[in-house]
XYZ file of N, CA and C in Angstrom:
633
model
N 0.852 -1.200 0.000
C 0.000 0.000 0.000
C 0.880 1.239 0.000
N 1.075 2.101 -0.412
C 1.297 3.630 -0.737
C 1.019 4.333 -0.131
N 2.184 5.452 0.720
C 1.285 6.260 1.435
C 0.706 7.214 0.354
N -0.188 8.459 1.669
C -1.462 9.093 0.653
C -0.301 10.301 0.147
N -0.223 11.201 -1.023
C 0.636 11.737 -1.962
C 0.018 12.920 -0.685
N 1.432 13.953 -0.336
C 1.163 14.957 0.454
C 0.618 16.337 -0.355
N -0.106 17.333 0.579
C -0.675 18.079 -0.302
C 0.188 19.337 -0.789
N -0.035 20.171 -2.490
C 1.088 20.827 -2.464
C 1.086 21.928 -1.769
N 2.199 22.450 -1.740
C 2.690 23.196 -0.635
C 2.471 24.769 -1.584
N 2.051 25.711 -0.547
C 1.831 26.791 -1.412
C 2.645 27.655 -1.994
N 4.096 27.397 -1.223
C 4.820 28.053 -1.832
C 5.596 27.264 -2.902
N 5.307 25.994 -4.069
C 5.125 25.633 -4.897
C 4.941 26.075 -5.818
N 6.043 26.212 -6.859
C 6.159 27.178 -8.442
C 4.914 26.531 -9.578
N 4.091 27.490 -9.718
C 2.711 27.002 -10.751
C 3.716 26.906 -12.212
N 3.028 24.982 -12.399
C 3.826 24.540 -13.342
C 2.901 24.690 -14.883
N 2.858 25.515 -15.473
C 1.954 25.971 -16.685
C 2.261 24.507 -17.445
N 0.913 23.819 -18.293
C 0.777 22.863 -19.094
C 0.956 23.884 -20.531
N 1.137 22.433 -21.544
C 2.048 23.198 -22.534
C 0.255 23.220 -23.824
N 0.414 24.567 -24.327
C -1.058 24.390 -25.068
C -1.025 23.219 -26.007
N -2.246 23.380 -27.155
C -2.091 22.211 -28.232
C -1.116 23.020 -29.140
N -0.938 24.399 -29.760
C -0.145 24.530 -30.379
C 1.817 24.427 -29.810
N 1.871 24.412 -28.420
C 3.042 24.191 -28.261
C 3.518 22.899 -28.088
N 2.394 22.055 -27.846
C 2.348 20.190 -28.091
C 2.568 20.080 -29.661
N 2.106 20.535 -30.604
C 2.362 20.228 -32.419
C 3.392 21.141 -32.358
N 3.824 22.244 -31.987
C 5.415 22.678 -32.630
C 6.362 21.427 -31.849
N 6.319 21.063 -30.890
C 7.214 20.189 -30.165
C 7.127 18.971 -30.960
N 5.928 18.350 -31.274
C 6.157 17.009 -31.952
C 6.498 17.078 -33.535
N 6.179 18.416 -33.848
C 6.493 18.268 -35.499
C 7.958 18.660 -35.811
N 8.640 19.380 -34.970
C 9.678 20.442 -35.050
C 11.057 18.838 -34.523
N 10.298 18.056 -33.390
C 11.361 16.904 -33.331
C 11.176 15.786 -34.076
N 10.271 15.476 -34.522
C 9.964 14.238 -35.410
C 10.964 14.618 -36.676
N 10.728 16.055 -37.630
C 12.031 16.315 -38.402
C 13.153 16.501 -37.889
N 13.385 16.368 -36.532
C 14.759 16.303 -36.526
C 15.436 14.790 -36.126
N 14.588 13.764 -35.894
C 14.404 12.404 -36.220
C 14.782 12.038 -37.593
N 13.477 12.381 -38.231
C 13.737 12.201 -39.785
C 15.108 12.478 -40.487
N 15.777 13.723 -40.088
C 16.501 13.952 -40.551
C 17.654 13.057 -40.120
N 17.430 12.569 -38.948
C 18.606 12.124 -38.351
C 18.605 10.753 -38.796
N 17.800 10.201 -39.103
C 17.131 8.520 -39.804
C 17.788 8.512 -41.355
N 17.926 10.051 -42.091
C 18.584 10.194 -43.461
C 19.727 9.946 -43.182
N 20.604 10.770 -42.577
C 22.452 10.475 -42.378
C 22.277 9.020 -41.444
N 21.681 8.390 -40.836
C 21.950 7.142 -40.825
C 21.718 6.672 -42.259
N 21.162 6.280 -42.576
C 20.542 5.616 -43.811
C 21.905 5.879 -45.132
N 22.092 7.058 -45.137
C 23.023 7.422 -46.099
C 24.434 6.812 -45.865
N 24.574 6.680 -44.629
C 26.011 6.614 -43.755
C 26.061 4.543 -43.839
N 24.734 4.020 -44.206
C 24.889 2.600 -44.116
C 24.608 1.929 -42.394
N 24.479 3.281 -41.355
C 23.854 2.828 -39.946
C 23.093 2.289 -39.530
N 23.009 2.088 -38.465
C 21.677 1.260 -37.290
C 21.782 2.061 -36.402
N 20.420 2.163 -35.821
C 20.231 2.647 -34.767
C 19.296 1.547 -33.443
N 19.185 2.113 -32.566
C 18.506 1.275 -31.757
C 16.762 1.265 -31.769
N 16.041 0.629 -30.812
C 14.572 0.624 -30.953
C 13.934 -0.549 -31.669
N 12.257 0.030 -32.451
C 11.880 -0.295 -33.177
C 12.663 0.059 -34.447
N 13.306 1.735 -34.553
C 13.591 2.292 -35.648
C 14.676 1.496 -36.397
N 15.736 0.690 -35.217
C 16.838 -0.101 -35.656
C 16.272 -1.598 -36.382
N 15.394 -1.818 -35.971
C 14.225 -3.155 -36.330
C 14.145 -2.475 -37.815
N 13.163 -1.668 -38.122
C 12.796 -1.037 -39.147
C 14.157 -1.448 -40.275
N 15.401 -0.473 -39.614
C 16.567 -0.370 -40.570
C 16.829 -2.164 -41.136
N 17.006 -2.784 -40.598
C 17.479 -4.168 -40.729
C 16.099 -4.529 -41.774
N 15.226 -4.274 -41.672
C 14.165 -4.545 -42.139
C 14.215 -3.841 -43.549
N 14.725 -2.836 -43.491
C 15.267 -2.290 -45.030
C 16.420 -2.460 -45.993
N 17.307 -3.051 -44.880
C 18.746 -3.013 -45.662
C 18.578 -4.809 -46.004
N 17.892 -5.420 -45.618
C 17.563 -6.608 -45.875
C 17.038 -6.872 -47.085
N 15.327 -6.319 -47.095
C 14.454 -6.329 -47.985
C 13.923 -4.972 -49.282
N 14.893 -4.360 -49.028
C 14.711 -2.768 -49.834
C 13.792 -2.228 -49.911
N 12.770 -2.423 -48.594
C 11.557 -1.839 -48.750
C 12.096 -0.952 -48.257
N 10.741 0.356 -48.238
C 11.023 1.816 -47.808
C 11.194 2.044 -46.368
N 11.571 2.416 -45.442
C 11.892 2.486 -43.941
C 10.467 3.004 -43.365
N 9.755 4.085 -44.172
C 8.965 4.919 -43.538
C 7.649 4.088 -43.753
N 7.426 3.034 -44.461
C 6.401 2.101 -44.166
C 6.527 1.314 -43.144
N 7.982 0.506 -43.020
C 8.420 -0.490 -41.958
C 8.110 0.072 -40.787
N 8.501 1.008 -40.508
C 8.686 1.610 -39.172
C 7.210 2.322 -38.822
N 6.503 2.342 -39.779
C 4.702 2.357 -38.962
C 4.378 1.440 -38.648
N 4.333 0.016 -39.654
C 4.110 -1.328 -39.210
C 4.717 -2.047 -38.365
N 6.108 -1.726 -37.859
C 6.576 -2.740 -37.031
C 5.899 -1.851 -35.580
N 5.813 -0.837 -35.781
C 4.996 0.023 -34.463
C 3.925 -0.218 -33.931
N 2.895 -0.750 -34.654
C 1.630 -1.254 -34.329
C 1.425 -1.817 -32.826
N 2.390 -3.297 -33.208
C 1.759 -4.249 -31.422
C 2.073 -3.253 -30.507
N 2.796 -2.137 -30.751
C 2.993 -1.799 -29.077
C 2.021 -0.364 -28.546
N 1.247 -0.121 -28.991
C 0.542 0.451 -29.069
C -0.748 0.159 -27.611
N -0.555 -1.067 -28.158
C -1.434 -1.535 -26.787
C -0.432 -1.596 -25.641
N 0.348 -1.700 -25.409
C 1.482 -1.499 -24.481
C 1.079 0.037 -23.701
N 1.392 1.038 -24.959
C 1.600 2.208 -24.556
C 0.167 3.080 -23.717
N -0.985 2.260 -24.471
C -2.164 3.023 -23.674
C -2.434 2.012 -22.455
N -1.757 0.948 -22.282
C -1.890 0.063 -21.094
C -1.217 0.491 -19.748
N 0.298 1.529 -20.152
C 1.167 1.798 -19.219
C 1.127 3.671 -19.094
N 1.020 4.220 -20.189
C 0.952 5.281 -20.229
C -0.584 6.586 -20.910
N -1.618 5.412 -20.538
C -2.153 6.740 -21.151
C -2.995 6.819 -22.535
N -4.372 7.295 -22.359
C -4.984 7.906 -24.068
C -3.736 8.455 -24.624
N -3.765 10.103 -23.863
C -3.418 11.101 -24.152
C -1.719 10.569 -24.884
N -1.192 9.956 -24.062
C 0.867 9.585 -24.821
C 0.504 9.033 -25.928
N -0.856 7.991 -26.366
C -0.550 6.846 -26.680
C -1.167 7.579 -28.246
N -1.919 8.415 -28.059
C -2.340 9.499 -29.250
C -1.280 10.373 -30.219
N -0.225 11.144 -28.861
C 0.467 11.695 -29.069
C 1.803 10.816 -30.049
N 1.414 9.544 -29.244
C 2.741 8.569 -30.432
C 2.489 8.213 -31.561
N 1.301 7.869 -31.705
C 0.762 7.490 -32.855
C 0.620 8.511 -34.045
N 0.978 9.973 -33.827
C 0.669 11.245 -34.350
C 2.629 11.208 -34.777
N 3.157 10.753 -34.073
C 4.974 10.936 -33.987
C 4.816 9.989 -34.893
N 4.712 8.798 -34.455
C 5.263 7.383 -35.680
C 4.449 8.104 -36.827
N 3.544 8.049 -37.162
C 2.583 8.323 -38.675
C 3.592 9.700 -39.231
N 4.007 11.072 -38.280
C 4.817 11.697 -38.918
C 6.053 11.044 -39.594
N 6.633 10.485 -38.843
C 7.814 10.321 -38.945
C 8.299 9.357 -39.842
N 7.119 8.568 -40.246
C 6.516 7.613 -40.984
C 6.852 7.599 -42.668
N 5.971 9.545 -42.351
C 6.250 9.946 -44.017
C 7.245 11.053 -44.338
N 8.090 11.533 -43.245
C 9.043 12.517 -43.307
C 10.193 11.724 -43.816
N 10.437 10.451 -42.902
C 11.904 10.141 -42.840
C 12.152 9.317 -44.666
N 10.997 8.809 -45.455
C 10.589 8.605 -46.999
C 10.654 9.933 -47.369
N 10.273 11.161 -47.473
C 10.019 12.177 -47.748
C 11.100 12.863 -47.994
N 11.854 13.459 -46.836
C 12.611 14.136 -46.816
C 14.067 13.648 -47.864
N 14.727 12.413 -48.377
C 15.554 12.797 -49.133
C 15.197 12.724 -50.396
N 14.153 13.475 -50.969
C 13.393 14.066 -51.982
C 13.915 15.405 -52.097
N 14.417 15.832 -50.731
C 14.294 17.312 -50.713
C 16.139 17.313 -50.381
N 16.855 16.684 -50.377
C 18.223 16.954 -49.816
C 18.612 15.481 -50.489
N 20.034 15.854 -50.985
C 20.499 14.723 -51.903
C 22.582 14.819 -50.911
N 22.671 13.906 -50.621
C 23.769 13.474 -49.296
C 24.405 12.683 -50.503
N 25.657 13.447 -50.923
C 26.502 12.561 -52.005
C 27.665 11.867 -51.103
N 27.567 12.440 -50.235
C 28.763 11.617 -49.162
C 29.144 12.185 -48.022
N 28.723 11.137 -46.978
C 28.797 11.726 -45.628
C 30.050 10.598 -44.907
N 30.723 11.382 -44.105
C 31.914 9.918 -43.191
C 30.952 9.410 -42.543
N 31.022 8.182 -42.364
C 30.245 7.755 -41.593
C 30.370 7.337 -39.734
N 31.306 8.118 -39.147
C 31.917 8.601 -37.930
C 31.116 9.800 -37.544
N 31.353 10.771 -38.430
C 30.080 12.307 -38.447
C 28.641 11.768 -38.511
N 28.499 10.694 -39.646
C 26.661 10.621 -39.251
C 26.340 9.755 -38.099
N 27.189 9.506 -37.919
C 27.259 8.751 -36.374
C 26.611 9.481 -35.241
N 27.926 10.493 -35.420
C 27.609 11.140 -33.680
C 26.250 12.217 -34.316
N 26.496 12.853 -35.582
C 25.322 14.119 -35.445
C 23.965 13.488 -35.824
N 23.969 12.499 -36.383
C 22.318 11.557 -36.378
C 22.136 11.413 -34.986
N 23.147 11.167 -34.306
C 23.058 10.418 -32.579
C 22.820 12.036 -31.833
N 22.898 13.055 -32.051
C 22.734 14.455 -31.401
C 21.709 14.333 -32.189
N 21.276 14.519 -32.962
C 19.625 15.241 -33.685
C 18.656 14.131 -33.076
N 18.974 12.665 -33.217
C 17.987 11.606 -32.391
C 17.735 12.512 -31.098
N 18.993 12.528 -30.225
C 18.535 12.993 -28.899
C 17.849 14.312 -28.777
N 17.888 15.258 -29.625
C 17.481 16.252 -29.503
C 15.974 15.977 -29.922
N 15.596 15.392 -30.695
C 14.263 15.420 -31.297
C 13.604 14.166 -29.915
N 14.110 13.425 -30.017
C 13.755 12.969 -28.529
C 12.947 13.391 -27.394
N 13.892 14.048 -26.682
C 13.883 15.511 -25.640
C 12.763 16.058 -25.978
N 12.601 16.551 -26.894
C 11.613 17.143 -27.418
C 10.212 16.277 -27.404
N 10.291 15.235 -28.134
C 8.922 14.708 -27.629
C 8.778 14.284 -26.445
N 9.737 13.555 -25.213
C 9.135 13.775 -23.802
C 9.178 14.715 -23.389
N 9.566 15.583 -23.370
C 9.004 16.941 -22.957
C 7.387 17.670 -23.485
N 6.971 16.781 -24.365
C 5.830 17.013 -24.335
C 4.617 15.696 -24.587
N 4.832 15.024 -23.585
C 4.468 13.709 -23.562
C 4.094 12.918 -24.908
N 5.478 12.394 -25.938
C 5.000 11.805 -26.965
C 6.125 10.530 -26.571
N 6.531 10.044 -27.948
C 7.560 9.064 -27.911
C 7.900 8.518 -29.708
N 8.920 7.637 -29.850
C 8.674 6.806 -30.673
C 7.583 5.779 -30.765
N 7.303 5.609 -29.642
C 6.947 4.015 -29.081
C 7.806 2.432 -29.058
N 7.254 2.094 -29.653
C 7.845 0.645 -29.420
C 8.648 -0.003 -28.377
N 9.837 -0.388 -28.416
C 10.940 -1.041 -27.146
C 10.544 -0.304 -25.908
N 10.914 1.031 -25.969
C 10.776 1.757 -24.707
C 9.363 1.679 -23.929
N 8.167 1.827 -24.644
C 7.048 1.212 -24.187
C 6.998 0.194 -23.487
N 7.056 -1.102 -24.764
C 7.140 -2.547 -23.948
C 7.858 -2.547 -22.708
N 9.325 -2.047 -22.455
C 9.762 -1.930 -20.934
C 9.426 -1.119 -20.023
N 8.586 -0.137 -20.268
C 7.950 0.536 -19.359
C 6.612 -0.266 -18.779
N 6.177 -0.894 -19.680
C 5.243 -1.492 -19.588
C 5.084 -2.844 -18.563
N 6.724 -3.914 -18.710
C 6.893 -4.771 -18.647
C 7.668 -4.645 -16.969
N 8.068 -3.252 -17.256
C 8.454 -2.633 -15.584
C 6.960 -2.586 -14.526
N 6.009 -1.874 -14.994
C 5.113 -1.795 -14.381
C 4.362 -3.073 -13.670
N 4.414 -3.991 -14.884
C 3.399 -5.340 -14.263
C 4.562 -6.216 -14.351
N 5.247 -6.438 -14.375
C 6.134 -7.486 -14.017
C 7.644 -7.533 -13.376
N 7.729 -5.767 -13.081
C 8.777 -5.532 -11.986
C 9.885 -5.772 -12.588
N 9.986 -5.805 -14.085
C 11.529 -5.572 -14.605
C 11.850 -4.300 -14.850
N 13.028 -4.410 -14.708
C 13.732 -2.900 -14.742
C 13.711 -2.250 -16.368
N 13.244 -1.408 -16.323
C 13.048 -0.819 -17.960
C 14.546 -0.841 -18.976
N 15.783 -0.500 -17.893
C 16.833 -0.266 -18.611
C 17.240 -1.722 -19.374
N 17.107 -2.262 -18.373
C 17.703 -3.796 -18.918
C 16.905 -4.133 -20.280
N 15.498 -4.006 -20.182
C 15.080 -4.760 -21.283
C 15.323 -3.950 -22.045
N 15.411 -2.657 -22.666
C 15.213 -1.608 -23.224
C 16.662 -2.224 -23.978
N 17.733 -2.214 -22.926
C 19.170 -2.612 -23.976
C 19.149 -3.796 -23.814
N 18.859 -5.002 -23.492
C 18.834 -6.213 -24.120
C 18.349 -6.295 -25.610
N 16.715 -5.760 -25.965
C 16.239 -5.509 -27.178
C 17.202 -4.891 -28.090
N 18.248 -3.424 -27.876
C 19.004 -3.524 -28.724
C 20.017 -3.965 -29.271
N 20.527 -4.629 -28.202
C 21.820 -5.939 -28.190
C 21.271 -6.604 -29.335
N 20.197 -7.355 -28.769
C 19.352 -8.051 -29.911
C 19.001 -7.682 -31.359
N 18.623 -6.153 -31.879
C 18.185 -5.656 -32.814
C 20.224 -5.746 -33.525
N 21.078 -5.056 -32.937
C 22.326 -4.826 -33.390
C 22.709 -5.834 -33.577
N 22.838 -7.013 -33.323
C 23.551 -8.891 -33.639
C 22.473 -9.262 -34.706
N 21.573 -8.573 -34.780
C 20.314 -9.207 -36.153
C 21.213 -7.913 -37.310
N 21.631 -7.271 -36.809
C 22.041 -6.016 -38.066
C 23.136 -6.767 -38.474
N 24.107 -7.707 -38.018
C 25.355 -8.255 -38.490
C 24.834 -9.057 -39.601
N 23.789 -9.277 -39.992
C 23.487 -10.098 -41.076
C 23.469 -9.399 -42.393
N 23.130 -7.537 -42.086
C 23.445 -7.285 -43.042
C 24.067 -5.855 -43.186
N 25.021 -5.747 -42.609
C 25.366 -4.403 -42.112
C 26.680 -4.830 -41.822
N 28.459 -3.970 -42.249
C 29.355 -4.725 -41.973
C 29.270 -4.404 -40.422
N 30.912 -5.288 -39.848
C 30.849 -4.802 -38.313
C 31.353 -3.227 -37.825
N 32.371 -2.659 -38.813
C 32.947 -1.400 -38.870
C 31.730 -0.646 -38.508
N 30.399 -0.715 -38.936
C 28.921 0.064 -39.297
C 28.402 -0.025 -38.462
N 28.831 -1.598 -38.062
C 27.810 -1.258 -36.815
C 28.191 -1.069 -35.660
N 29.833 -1.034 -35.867
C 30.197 -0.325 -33.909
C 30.240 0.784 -34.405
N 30.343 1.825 -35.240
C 29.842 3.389 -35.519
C 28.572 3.617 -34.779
N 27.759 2.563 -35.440
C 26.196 2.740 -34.487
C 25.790 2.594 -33.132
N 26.960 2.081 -32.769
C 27.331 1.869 -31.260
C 27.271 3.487 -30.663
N 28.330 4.206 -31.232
C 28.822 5.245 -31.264
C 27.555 6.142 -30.930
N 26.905 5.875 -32.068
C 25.547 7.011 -32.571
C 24.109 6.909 -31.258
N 24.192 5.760 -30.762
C 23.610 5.157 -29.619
C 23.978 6.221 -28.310
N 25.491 6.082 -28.096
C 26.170 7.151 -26.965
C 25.722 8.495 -26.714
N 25.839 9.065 -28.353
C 25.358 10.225 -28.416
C 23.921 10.681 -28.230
N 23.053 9.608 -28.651
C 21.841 9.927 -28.447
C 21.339 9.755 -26.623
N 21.886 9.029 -26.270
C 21.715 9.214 -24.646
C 22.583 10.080 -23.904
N 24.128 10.699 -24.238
C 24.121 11.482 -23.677
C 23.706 13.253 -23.955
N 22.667 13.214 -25.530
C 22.060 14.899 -24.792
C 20.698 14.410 -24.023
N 20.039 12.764 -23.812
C 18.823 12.843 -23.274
C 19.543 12.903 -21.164
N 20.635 12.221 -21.291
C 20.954 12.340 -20.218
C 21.174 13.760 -19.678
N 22.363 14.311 -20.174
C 22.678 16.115 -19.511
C 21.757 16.710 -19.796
N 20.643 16.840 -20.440
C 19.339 17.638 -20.833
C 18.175 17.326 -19.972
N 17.753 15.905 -19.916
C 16.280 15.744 -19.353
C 16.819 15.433 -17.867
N 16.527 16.205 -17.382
C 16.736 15.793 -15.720
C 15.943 16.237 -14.722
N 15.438 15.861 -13.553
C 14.062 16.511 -12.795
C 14.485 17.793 -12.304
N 13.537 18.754 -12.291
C 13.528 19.801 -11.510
C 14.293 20.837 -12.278
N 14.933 20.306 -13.647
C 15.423 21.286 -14.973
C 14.317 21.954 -15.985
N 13.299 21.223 -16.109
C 12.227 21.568 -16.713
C 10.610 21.698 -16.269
N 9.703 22.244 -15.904
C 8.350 22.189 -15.856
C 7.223 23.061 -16.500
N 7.150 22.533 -17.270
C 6.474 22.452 -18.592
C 5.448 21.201 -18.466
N 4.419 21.077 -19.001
C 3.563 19.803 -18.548
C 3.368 19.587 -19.907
């Protein structure tokens, strides 16, 4: 049993919720910077982690388009996400994946990458991931997928989110050796680092309140 949540205290800073137009600049403004960051992987021959790394393997395999894969492999967890988190997240993700869906197909229509090192699309795909990231929890969205299921799988079955969260990509990255050399994919190792450390020095409690 739980004790009862104490009441707030009045001298307590009023934490303003974020409107609907500052919820759609936040999810549209990071989903392209996803997208974009999903191109210099893609161009660079990378993986990333998640569903999105599922997706990639799923393209460099079968040459389908990424931005179909990566709506469809999104689906099962969906029920995850309104099971552990919510209408409201589980709306907000489904609005992220469907963007991001047709940006990350979209966008190199509009920008043509004749050659990138693939060390640079490493770390700055791995900074624009985290940044576009940030950005959607900060305004309660997500990718969905992996991170769900372990939030999920934390809640009712008392596993620790981190573990499963990187077991799944252990898993997704040893399925990329099938078609991805190994040089590529410890770069993506790399690109992984970067994307957790701007969610790490950036998202931290009592740095932001914003709802």
């Amino acid at each position: 049993m739980s004790e009862p949540a104490a009441p707030p205290s009045s001298s307590a800073p009023l934490i303003p919720r974020h409107s609907l137009l500052d919820d759609a600049q936040g999810l549209v403004v990071g989903t392209l910077f996803l997208a974009l960051a999903v191109t210099l992987f893609r161009e660079a021959g990378l993986i990333t982690g998640g569903t999105a790394g599922l997706a990639f393997v799923i393209h460099y395999a079968f040459n389908l388009p990424f931005g179909i894969v990566f709506f469809f492999v999104n689906l099962p967890f969906y029920v995850f996400a309104y099971r552990a988190l919510g209408k409201e997240f589980t709306l907000k993700t489904f609005f992220t994946i469907l963007l991001m869906s047709l940006c990350s197909d979209w966008l190199p229509r509009l920008i043509d990458i004749s050659h990138v090192e693939p060390a640079f699309a490493a770390v700055m795909a791995g900074l624009l991931s985290g940044t576009g990231l940030l950005m959607l929890i900060r305004h309660r969205s997500s990718l969905g997928g992996i991170g769900v299921l372990a939030i999920y799988l934390q809640q009712t079955r008392g596993w620790r989110a981190g573990w499963v969260q990187m077991a799944c990509d252990l898993a997704i990255l040893s399925l990329a050796l099938f078609v991805v050399d190994l040089p590529l994919v410890a770069l993506s190792v790399l690109g992984a680092v970067a994307v957790n450390f701007v969610i790490a020095v950036n998202h931290r409690p009592g740095r932001y309140f914003g709802m």
